Coordinates of N, CA and C in Angstrom, one line a residue:
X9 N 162.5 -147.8 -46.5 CA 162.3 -148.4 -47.8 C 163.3 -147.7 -48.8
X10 N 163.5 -146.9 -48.5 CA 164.9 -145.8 -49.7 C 165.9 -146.0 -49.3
X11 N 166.5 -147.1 -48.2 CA 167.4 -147.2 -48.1 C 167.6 -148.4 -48.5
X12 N 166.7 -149.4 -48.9 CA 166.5 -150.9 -49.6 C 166.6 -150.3 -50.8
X13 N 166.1 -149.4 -51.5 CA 165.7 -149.0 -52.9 C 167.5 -148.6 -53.5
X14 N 167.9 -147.9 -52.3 CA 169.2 -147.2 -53.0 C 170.4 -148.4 -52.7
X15 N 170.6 -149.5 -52.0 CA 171.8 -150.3 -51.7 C 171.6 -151.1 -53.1
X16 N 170.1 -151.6 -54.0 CA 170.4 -152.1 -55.1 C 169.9 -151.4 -56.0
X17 N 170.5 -149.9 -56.0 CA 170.5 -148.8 -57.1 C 172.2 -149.1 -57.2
X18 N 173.0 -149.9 -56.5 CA 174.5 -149.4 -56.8 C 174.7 -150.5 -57.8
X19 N 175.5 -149.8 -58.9 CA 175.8 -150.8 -60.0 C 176.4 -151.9 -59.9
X20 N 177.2 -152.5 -58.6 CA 177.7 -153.8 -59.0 C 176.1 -154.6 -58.9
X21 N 175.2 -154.5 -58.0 CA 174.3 -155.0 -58.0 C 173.0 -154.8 -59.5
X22 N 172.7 -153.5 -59.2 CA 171.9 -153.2 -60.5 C 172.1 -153.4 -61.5
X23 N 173.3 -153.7 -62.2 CA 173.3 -154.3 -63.6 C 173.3 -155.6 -63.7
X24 N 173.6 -156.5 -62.4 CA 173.5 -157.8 -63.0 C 172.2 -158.4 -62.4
X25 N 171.5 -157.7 -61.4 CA 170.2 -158.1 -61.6 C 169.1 -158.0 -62.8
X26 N 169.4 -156.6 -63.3 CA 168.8 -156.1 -64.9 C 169.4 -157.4 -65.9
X27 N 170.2 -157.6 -66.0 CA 171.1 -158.2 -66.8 C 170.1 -159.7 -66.8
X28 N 170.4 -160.1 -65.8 CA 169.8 -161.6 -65.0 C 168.3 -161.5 -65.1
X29 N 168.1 -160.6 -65.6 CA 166.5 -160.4 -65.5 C 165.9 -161.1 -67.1
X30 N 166.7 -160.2 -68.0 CA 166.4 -160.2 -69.0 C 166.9 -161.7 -69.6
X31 N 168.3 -161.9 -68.8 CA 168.5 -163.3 -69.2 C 167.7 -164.3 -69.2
X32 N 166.9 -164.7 -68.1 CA 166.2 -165.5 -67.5 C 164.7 -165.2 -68.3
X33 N 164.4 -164.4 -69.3 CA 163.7 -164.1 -70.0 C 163.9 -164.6 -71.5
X34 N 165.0 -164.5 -71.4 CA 165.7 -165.3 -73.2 C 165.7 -166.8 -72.9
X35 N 166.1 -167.1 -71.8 CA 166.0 -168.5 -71.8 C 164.9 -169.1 -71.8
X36 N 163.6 -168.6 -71.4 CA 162.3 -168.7 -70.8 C 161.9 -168.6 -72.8
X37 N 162.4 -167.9 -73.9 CA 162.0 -167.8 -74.6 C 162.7 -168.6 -76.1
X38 N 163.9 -169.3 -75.1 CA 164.4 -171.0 -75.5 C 163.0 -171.4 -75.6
X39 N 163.2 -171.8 -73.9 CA 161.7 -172.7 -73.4 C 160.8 -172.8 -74.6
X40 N 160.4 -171.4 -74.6 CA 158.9 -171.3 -75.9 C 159.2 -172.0 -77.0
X41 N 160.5 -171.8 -77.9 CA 160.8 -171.5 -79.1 C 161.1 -173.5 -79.1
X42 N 161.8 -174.0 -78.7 CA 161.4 -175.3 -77.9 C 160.2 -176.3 -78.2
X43 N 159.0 -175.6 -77.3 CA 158.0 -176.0 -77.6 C 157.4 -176.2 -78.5
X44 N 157.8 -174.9 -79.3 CA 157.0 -174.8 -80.5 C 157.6 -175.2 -81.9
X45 N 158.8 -176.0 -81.7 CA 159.0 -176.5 -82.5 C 159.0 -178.3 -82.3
X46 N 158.5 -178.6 -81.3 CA 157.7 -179.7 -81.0 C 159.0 -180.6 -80.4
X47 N 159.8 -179.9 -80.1 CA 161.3 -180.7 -79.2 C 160.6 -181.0 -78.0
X48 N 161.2 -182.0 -77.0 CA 160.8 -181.8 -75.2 C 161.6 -180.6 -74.7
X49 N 160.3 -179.8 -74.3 CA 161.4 -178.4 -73.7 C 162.0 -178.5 -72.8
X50 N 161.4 -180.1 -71.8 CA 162.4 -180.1 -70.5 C 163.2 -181.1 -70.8
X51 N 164.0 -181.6 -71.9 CA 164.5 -182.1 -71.9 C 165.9 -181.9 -72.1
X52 N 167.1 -182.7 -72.2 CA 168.4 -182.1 -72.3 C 168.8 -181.3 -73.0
X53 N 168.6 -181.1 -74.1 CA 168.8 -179.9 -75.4 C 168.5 -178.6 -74.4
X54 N 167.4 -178.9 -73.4 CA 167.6 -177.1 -72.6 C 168.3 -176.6 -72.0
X55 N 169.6 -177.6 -71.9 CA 170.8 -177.1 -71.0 C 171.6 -176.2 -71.7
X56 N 171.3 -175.9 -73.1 CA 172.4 -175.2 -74.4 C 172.0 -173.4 -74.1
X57 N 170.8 -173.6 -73.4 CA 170.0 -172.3 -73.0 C 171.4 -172.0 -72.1
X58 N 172.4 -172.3 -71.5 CA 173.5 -171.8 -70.8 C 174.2 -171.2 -71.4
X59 N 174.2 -171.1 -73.1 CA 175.3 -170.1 -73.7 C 174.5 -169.0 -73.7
X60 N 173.4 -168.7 -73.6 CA 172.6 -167.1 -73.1 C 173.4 -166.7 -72.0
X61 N 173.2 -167.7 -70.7 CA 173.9 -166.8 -69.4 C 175.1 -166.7 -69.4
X62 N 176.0 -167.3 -70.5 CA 177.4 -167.2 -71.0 C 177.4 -165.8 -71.0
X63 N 177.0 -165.7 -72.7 CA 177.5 -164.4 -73.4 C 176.8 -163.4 -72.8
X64 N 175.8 -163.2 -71.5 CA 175.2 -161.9 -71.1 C 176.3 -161.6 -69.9
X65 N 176.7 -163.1 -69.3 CA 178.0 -162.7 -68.2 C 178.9 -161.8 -68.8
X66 N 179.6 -162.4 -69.8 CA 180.8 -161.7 -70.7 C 180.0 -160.2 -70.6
X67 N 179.0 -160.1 -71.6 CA 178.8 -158.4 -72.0 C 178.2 -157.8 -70.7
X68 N 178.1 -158.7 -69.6 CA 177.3 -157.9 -68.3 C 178.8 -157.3 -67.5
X69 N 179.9 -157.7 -67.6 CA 181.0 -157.6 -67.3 C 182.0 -156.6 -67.6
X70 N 181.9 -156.6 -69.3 CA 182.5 -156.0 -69.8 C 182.1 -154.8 -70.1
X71 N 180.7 -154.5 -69.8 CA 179.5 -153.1 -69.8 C 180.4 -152.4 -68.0
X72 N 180.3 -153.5 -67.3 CA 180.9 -152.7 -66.1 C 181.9 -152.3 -65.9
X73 N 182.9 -152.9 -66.6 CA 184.1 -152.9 -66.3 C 184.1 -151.3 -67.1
X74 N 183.9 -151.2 -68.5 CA 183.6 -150.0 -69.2 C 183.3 -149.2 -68.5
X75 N 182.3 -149.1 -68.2 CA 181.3 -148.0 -67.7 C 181.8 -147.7 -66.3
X76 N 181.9 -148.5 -65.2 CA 182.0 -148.3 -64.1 C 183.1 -147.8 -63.7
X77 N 183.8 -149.2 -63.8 CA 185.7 -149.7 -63.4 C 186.5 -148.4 -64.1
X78 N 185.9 -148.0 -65.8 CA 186.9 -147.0 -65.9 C 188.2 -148.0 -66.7
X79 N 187.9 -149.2 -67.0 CA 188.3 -150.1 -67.6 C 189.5 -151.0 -66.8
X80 N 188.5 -150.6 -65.6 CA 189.4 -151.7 -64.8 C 188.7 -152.6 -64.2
X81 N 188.9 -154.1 -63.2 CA 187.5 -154.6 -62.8 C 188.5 -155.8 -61.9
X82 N 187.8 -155.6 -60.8 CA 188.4 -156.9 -59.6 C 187.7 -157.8 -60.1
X83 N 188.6 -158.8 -59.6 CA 188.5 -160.2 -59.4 C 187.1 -160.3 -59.2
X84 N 187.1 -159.9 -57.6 CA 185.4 -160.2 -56.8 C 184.4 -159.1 -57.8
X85 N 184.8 -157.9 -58.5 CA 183.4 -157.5 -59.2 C 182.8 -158.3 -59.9
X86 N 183.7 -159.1 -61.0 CA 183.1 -159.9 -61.8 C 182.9 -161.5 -61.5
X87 N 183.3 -161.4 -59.9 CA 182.2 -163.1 -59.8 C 181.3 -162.5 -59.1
X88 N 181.3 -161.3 -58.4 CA 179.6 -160.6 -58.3 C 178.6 -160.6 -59.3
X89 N 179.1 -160.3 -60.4 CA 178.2 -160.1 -61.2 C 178.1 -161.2 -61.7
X90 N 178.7 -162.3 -61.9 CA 178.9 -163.3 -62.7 C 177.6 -164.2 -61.9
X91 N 177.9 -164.2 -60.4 CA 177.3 -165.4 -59.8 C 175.6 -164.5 -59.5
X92 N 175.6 -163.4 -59.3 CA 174.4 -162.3 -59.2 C 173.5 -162.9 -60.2
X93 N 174.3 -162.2 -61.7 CA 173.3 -162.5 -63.0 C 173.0 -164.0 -63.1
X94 N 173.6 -165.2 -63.3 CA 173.5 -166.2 -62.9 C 171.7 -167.1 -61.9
X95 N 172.2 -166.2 -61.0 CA 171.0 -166.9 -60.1 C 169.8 -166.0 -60.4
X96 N 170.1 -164.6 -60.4 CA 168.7 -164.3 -60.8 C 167.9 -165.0 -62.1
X97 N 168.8 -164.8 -63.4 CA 168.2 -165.3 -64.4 C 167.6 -166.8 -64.2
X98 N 168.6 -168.0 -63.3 CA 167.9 -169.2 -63.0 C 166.2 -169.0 -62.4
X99 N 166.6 -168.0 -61.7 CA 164.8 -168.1 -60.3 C 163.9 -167.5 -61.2
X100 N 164.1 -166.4 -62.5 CA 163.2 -166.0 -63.8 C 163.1 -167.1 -64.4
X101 N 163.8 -167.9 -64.8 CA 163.6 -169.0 -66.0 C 163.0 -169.8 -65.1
X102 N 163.3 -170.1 -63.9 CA 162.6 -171.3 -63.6 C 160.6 -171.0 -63.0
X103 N 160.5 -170.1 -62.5 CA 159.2 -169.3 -62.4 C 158.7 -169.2 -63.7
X104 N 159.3 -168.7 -64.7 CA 158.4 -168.4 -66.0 C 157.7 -170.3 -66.4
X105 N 158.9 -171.0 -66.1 CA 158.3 -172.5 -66.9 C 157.6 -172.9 -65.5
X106 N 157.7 -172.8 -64.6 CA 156.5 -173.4 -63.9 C 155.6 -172.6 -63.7
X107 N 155.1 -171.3 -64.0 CA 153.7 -170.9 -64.3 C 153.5 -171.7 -65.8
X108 N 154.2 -171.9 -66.5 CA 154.2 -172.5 -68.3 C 153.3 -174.0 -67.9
X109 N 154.1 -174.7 -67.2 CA 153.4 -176.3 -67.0 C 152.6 -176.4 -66.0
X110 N 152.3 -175.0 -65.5 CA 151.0 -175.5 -64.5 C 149.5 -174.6 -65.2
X111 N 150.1 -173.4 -65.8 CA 148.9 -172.6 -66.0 C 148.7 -173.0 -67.3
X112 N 149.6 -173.4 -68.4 CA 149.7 -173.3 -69.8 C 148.9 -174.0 -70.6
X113 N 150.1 -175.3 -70.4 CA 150.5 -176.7 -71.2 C 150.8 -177.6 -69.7
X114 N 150.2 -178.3 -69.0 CA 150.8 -179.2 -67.7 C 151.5 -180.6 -68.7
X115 N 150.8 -180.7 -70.2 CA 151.3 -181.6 -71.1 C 153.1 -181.7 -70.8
X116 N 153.5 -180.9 -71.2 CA 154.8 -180.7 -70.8 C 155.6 -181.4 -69.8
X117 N 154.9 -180.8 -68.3 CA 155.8 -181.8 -67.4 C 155.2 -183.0 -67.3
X118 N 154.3 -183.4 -67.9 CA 153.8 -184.9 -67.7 C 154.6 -185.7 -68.9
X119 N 154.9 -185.4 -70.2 CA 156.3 -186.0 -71.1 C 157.1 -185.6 -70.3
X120 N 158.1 -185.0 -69.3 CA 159.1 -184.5 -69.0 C 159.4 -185.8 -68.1
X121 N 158.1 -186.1 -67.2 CA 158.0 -187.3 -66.3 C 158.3 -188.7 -67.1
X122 N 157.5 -188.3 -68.4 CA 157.4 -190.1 -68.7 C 159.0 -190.4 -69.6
X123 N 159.3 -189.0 -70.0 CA 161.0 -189.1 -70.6 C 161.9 -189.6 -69.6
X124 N 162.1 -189.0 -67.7 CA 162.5 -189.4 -66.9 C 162.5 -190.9 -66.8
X125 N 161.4 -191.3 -66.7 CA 161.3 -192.7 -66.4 C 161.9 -193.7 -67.6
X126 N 161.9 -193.7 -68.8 CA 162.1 -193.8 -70.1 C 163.8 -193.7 -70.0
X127 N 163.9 -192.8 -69.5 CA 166.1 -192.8 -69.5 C 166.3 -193.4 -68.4
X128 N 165.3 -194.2 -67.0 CA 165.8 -194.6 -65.8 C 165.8 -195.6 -66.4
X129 N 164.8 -196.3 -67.3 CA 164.5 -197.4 -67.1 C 165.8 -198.2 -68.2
X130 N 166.1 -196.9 -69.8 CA 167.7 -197.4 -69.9 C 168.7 -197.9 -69.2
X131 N 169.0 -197.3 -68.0 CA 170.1 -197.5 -66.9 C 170.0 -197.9 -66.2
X132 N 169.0 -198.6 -66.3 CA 168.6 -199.8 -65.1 C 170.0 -200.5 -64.8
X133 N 170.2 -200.9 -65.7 CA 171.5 -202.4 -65.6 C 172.0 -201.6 -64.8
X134 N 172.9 -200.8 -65.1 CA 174.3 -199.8 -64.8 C 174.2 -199.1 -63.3
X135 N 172.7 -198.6 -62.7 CA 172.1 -198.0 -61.7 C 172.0 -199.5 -61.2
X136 N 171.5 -200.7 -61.3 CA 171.2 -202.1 -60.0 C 172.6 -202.1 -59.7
X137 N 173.5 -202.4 -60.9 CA 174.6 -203.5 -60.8 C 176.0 -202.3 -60.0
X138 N 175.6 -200.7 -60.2 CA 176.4 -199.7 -59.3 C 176.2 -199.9 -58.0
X139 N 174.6 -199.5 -57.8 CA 174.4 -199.0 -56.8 C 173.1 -200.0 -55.9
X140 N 173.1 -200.8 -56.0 CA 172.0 -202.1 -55.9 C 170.6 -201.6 -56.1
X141 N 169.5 -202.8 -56.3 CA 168.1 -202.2 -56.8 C 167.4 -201.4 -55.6
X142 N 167.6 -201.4 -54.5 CA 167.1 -200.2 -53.9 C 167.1 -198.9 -54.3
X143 N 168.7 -198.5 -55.0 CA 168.6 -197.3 -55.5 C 167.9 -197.1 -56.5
X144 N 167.3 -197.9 -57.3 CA 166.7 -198.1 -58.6 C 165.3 -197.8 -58.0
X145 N 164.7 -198.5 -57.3 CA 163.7 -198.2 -56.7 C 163.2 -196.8 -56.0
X146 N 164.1 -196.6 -55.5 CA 163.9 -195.0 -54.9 C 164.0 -193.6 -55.5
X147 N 165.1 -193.6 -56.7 CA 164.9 -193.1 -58.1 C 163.4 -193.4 -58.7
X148 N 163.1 -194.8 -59.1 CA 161.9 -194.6 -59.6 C 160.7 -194.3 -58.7
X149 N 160.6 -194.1 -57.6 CA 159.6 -193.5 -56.8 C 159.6 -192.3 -56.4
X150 N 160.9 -191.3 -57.0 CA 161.4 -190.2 -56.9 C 160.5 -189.1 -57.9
X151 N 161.4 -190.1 -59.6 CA 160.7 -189.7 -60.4 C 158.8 -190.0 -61.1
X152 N 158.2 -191.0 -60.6 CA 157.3 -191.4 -60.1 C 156.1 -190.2 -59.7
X153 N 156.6 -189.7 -58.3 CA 156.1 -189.0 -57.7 C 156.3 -187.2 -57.8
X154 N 157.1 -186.8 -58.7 CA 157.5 -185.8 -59.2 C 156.6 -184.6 -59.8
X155 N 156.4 -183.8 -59.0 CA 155.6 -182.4 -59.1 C 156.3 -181.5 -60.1
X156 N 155.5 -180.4 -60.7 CA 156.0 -179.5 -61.2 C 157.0 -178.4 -60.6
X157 N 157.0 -178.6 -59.4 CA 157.4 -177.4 -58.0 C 159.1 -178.1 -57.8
X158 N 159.4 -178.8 -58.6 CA 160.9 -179.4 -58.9 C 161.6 -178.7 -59.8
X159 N 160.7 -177.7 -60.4 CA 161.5 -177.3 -61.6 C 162.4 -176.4 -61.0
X160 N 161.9 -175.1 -60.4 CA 162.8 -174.8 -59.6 C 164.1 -174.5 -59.0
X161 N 164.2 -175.6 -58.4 CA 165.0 -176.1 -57.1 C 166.3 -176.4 -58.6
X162 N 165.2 -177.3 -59.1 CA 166.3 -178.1 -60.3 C 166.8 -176.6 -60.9
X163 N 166.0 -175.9 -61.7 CA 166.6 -174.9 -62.7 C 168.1 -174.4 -61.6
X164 N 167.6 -173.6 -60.8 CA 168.7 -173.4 -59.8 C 169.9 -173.9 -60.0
X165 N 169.8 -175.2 -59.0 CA 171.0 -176.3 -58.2 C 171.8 -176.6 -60.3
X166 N 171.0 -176.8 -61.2 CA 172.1 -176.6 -62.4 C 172.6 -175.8 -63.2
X167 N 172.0 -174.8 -63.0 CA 172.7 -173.1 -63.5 C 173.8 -173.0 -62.6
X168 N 173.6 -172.8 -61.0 CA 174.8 -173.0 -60.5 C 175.8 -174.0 -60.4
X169 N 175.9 -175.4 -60.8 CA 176.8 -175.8 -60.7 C 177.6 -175.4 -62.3
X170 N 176.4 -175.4 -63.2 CA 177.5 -175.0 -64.6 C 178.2 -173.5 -64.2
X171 N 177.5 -172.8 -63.3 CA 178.2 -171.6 -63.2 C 179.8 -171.3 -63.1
X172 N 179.9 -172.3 -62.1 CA 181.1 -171.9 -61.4 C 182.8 -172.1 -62.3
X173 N 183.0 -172.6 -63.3 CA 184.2 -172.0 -64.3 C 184.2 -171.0 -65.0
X174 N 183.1 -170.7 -65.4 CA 183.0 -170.5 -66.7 C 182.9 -168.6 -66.0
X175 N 182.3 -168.8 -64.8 CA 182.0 -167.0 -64.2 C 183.6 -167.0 -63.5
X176 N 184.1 -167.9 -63.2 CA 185.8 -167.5 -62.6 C 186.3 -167.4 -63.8
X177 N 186.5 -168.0 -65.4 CA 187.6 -167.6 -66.2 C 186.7 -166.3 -66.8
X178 N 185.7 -166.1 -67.0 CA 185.2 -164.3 -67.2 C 186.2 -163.5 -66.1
X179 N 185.3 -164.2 -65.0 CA 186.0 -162.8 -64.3 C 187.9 -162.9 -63.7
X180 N 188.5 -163.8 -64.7 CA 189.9 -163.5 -64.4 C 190.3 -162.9 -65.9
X181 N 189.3 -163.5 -67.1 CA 190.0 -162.7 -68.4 C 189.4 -161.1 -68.7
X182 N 188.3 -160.6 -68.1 CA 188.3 -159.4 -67.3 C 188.8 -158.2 -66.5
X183 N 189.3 -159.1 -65.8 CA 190.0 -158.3 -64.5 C 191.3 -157.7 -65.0
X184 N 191.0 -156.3 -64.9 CA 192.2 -155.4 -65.0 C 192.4 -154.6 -63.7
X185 N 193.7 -154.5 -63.3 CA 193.7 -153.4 -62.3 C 195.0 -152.4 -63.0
X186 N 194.8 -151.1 -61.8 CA 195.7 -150.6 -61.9 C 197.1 -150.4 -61.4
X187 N 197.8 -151.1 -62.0 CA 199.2 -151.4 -61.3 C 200.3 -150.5 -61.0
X188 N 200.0 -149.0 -61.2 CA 200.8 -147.6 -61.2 C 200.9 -147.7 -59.9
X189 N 200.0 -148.0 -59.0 CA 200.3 -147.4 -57.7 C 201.4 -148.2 -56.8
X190 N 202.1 -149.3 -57.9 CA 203.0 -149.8 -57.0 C 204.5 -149.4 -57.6
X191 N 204.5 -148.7 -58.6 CA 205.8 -147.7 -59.2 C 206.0 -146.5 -58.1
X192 N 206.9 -146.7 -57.9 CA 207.0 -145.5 -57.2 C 207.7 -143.9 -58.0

């Protein structure tokens, strides 16, 4: 067990799980702040919750590069930490809202369902005349039949796809090395 305890005591790991922890807690406190201002919390306005995992990548980065690097930082440290902090904070934010719509308010994902169906049913034309009414059908039986245990998977699968630029130009405007050792 101390040998589990000490591999994520090493800082490329331990700070952006800390980091990702707390992130996935600000966003979770989007979520609230959301609610309680009577917006849909699951609705698209909650994707803006990404400039949190922004600006904690930047200062989760630049804390390491400081502190650790000595003011220097590879390429791969900072999409370690970039893609680290990232996913943890997704699997907190998405756990905090689905204890939220099952234990809380289930209000929530029941408008989140009927908003779903409400924007399919906009795109009807555009979704038959793309993709023929089968697909239309299978969408609406998708979202139809849609559990709270989707949040998830979803929080996830769209934190990481926004991930992936935005943690590669951090960690290339970042990355310093030391280039002395090629003077001879």
């Amino acid at each position: 067990m101390n040998k589990i305890a000490a591999y994520f005591n090493h800082p490329l790991l331990k700070f952006p799980l800390l980091a990702g922890l707390a992130t996935g807690v600000l966003c979770f406190l989007y979520f609230l702040g959301l609610y309680a201002l009577g917006v849909p919390a699951l609705g698209n306005i909650r994707v803006l919750d990404y400039g949190i995992h922004i600006i904690m990548i930047v200062a989760t980065v630049w804390y390491y590069r400081k502190t650790i690097g000595h003011g220097r930082l590879h390429l791969w440290e900072g999409l370690t930490i970039g893609y680290v902090l990232n996913t943890v904070a997704a699997l907190v934010t998405g756990w905090l809202i689905y204890l939220f719509v099952t234990q809380v308010d289930p209000g929530v994902f029941a408008d989140y369902v009927v908003n779903s169906k409400k924007l399919l049913l906009e795109g009807k034309k555009q979704l038959v005349d793309q993709f023929g009414p089968e697909t239309f059908n299978e969408q609406w039986s998708k979202v139809s039949t849609m559990q709270p245990s989707v949040l998830l998977p979803d929080e996830l699968t769209k934190k990481t796809a926004l991930a992936v630029l935005p943690v590669l130009i951090i960690s290339l405007i970042f990355r310093k090395q030391d280039y002395g050792v090629l003077n001879p």
